[in-house]
Structure formats: structure tokens, C-alpha cells
Tab-separated table of C-alpha atoms in Angstrom:
chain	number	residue	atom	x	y	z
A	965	UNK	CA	8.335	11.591	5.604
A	966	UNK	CA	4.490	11.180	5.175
A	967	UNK	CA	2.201	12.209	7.862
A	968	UNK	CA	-0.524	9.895	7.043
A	969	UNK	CA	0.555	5.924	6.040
A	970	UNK	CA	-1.732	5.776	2.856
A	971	UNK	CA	-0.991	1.417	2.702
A	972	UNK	CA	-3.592	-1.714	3.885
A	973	UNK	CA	-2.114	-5.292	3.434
A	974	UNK	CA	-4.173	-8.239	3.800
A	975	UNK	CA	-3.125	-11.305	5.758
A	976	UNK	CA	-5.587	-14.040	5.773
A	977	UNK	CA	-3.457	-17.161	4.991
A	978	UNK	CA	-6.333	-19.379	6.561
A	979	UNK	CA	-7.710	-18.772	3.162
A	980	UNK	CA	-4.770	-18.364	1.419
A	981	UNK	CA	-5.512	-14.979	0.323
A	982	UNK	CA	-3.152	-11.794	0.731
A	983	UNK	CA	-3.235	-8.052	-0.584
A	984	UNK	CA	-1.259	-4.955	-0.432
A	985	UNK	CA	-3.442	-1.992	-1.437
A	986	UNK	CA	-1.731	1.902	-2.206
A	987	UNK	CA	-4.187	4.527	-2.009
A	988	UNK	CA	-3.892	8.123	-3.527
A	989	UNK	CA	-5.972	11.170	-2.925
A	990	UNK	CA	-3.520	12.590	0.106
A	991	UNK	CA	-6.134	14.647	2.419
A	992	UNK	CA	-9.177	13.887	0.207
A	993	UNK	CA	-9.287	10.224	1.406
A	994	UNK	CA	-6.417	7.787	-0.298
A	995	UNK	CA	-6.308	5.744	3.268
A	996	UNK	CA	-9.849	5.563	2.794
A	997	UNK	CA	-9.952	3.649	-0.980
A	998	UNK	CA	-6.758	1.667	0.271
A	999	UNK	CA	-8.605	0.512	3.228
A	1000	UNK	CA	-12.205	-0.128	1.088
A	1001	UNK	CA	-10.251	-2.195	-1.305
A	1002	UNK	CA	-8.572	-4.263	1.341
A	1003	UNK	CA	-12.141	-4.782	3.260
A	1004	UNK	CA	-13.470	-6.214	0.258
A	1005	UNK	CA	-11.438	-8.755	0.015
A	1006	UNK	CA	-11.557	-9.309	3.630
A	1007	UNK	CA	-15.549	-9.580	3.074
A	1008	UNK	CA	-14.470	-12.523	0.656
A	1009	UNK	CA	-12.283	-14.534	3.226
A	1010	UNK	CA	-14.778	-13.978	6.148
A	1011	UNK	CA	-17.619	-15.910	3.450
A	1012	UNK	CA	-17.561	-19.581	3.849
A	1013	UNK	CA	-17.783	-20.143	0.475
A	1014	UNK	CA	-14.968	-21.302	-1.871
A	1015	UNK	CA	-12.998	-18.837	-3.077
A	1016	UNK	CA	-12.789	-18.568	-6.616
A	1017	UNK	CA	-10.693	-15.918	-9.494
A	1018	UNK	CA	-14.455	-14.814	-10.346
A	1019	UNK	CA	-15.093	-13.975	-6.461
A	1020	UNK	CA	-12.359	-12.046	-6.001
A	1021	UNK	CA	-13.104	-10.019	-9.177
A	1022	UNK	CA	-16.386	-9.317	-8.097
A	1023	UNK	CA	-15.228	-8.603	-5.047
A	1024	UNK	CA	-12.691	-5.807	-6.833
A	1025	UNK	CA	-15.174	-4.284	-8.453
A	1026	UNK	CA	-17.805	-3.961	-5.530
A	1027	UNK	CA	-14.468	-1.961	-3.817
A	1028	UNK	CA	-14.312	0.100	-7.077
A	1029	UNK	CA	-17.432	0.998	-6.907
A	1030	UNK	CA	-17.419	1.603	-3.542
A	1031	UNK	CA	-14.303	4.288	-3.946
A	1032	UNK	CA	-15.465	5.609	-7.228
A	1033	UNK	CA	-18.680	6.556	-5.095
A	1034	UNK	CA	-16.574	8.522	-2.145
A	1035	UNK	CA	-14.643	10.042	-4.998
A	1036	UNK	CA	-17.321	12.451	-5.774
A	1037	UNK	CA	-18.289	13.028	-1.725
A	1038	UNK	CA	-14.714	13.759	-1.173
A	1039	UNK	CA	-14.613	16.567	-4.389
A	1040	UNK	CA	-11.803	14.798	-5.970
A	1041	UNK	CA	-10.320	11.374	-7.241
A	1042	UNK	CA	-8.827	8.826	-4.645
A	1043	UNK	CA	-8.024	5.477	-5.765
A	1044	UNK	CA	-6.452	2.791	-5.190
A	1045	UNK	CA	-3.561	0.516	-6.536
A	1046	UNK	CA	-4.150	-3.776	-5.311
A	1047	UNK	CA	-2.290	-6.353	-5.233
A	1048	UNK	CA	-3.625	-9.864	-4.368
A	1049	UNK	CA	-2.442	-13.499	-4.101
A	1050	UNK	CA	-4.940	-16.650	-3.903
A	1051	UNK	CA	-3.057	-19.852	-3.763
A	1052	UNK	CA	-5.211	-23.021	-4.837
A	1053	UNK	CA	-4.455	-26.426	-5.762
A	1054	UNK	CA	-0.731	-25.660	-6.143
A	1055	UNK	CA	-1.180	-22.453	-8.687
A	1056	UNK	CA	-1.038	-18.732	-7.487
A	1057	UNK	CA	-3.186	-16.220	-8.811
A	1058	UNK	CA	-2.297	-12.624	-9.196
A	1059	UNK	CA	-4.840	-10.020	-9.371
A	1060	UNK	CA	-3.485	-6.527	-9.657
A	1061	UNK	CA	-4.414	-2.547	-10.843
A	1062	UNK	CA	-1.732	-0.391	-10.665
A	1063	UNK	CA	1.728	-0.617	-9.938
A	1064	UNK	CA	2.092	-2.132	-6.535
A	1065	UNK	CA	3.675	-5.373	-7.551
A	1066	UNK	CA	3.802	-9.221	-7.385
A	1067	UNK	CA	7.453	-11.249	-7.740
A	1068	UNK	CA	8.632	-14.442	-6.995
A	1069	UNK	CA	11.446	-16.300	-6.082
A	1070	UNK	CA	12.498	-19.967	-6.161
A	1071	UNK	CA	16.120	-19.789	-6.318
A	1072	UNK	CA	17.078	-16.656	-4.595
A	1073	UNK	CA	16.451	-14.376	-7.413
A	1074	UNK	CA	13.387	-12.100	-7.389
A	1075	UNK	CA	10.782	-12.014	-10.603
A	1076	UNK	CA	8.640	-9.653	-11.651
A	1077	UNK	CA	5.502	-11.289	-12.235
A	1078	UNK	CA	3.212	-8.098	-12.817
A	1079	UNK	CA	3.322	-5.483	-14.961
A	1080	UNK	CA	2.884	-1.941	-14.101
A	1081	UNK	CA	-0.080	-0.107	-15.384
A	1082	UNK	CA	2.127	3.024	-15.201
A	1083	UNK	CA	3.194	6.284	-17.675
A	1084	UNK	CA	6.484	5.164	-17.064
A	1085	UNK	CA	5.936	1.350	-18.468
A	1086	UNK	CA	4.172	3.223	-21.723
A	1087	UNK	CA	7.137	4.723	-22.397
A	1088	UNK	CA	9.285	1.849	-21.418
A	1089	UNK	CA	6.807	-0.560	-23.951
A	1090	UNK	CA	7.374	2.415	-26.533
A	1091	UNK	CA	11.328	2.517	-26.230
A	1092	UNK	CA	10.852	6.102	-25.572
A	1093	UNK	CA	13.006	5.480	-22.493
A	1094	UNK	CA	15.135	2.474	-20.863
A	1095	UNK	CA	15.165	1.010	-17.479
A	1096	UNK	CA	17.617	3.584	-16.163
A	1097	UNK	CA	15.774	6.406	-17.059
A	1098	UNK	CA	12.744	4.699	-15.338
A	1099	UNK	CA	13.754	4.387	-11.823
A	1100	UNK	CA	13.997	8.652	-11.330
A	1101	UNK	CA	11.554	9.406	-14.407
A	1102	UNK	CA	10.073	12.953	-12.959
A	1103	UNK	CA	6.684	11.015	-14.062
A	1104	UNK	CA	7.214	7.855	-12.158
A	1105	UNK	CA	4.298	8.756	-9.885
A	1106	UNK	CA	1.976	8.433	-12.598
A	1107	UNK	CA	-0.457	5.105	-12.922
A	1108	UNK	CA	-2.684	4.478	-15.999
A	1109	UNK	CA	-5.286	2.056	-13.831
A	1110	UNK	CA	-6.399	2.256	-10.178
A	1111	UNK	CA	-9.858	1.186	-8.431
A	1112	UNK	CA	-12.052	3.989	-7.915
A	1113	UNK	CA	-10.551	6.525	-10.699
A	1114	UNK	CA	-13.277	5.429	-13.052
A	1115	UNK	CA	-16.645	3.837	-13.148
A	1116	UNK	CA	-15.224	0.620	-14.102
A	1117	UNK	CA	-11.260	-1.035	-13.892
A	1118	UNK	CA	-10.032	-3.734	-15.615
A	1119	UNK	CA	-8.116	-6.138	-13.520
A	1120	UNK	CA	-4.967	-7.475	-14.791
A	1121	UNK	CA	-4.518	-11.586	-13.923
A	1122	UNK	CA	-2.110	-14.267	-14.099
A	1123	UNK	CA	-1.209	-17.428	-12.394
A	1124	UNK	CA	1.588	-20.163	-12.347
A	1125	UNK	CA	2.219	-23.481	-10.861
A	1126	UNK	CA	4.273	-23.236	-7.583
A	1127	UNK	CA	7.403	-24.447	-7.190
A	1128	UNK	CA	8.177	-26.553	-4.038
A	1129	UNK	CA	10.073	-23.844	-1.603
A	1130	UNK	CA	9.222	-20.827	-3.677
A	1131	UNK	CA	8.424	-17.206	-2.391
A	1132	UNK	CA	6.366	-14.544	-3.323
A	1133	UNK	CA	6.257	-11.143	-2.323
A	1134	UNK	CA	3.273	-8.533	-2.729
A	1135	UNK	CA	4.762	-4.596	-2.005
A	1136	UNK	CA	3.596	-1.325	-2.580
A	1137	UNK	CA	5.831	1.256	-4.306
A	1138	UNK	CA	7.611	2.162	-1.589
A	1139	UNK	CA	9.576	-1.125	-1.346
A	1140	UNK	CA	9.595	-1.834	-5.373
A	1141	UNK	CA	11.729	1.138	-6.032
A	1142	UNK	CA	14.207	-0.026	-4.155
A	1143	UNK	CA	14.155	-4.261	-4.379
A	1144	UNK	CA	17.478	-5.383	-5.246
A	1145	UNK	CA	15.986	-7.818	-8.527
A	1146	UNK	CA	18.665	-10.090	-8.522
A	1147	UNK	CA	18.674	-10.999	-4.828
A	1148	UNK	CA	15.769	-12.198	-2.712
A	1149	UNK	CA	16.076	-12.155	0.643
A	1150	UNK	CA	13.850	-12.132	4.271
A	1151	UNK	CA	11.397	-9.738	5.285
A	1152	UNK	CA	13.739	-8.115	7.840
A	1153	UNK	CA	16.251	-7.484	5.467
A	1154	UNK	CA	14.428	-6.615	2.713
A	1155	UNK	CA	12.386	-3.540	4.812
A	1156	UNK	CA	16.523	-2.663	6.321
A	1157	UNK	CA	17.669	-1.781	2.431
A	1158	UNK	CA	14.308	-0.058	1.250
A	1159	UNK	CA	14.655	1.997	3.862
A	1160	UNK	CA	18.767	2.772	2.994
A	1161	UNK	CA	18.281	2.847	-0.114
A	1162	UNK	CA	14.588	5.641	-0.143
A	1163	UNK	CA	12.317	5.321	2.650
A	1164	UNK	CA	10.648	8.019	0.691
A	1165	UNK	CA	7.400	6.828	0.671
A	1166	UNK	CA	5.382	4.077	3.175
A	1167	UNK	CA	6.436	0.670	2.738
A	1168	UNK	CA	4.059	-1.817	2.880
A	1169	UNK	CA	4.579	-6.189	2.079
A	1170	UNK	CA	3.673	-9.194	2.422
A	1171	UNK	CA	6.293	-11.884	2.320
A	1172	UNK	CA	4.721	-15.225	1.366
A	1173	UNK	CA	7.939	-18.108	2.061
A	1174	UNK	CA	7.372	-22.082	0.789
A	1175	UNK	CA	4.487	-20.627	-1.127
A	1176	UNK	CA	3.620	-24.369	-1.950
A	1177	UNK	CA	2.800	-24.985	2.034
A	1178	UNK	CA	0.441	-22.118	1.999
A	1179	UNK	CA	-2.339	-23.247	-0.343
């Protein structure tokens, strides 16, 4: 339904280090933050040097900056929500803005491990409204944190130990709405029932499968 695919994933598993990136700003340039976001991190892999939670930080904020900067050439905001997975040592890390997401799943069952910086979680952490009245909230678009909306962004973290065969799974929106929570299942399949179920909105994920292999 959208003319232009507003999405960037990273896929650099020789450095164990993945991203899905959601840009908004339509016309005025969302591609474009999506994209800078993603080449930031990209910059990061391509460096020799050991990648650490600080790096990839600094390398967030150097793509805030970046987008903040073409927000005022472009006459508007763009943005970007991220989503990124470094595996090390047999942890995952989780840096995120916004509400593309981060679950896993060891034993078939997916798990939110991010939370949304979103109107719609406000309200939820309020009890102004309850799950159901979250998934068609007329507000659902709305996102409280986002590289490039302000001078500076705060970016959310969290890590676990990995358990041996575990999967993890980085999507935009445009899958999340529709993820079945209580089933995980293969890339394939999970693209087939997004699609049934919206296919509103670009779909964009990275499927990470026996996680603990990957670090």
C-alpha cells in the first residue's frame, strides 16, 4: 500500500551485529534517517575494532545527529525508530528508540524483550487503556522517542544470557502488529501471516535462529 518502503535492516552476522531501522517523515526524507541510522552502524562493523555497548551508542548518536541535521534541510522532522542486536560472549544486547521491537524465543513462544517508547504504552503504563484497546488505538502511530526528532535521544538497553537454541527476532511495526505472541515460528511463515493478518504497512525483520551459534 506504500509507494516508498520507508525500512533498512542490518545483516552483518560476521560481527554479530543486526538492526531494523523505521523511518518517518513520508516525502520529507523518512528512507533517508532509516537508511543514516542503519549506515552508522554499518560504519561500526566495517571498523576493526572490538565492538563494544559504548560503540554502538556512540555510533547512535553520531546517526542522530546526523538526521536531526537533515531535519531542518528537509523543513520538517524525519526520524527514525532502531532496533539492534550485538551478541558477545554468550549475552545479547538490545539497543532500541522507538517501537520497532526485539523478542525472543527458546521454547517456541515469542517474548517481548523491548518496550515501546509509544503514546499507546503511556496509556497502557497508566491503565488508561488495556491491551485490546491497544492493538487499533486511533493513536497507535504515535512514538514518544526516535533518532533525529531531537538534538539528543536516549537509548533504551538491555541484555540477557542466551539460551542454547534460542531465537531472536528484530521487526519493524509492520510485522509486530500482527506476531502471533504465543507462537514463534520461521521467517517464511512468519512474513505469510503478517501479511494475512495487515500488510498495511512495510515489513521489515531479521530472524536471528540458535542465537548462541551466532556470537
Amino acid at each position: 500500500m506504500r509507494k516508498v518502503n520507508e525500512d533498512r535492516i542490518l545483516n552483518r552476522p560476521d560481527r554479530a551485529l543486526w538492526a531494523v531501522a523505521d523511518g518517518m517523515g513520508g516525502h520529507r526524507g523518512g528512507d533517508i534517517a532509516a537508511e543514516l541510522a542503519v549506515a552508522a552502524l554499518h560504519d561500526l562493523a566495517d571498523d576493526p575494532a572490538p565492538i563494544t555497548n559504548d560503540a554502538i551508542r556512540v555510533a547512535l548518536a553520531r546517526a542522530n545527529d546526523e538526521i536531526f541535521a537533515r531535519s531542518a534541510v528537509a523543513g520538517g522532522v524525519i526520524g527514525s525508530t532502531i532496533v539492534a542486536l550485538h551478541i558477545a560472549r554468550g549475552e545479547a544486547h538490545i539497543f532500541w528508540a522507538g517501537d520497532s521491537r526485539a523478542y525472543r524465543a527458546a521454547h517456541g513462544v515469542w517474548e517481548q524483550v523491548t518496550r515501546d517508547h509509544s503514546l499507546v504504552q503511556e496509556l497502557l503504563d497508566q491503565g488508561l487503556i488495556d491491551a485490546s484497546d491497544a492493538v487499533h488505538h486511533p493513536r497507535a502511530h504515535v512514538i514518544t522517542r526516535a533518532l533525529g526528532v531531537d538534538a539528543t535521544v536516549e537509548i533504551a538497553c538491555t541484555s540477557f544470557p542466551i539460551i542454547a537454541g534460542e531465537a531472536i527476532l528484530l521487526c519493524s511495526d509492520g510485522l509486530s502488529r500482527s506476531l502471533d505472541p504465543v507462537r514463534a515460528g520461521e521467517a517464511d511463515q512468519l512474513l505469510a501471516e503478517a501479511l494475512l493478518k495487515d500488510g498495511s504497512d512495510n515489513i521489515s525483520f531479521v530472524l536471528i535462529s540458535n542465537a548462541e551459534a551466532s556470537h
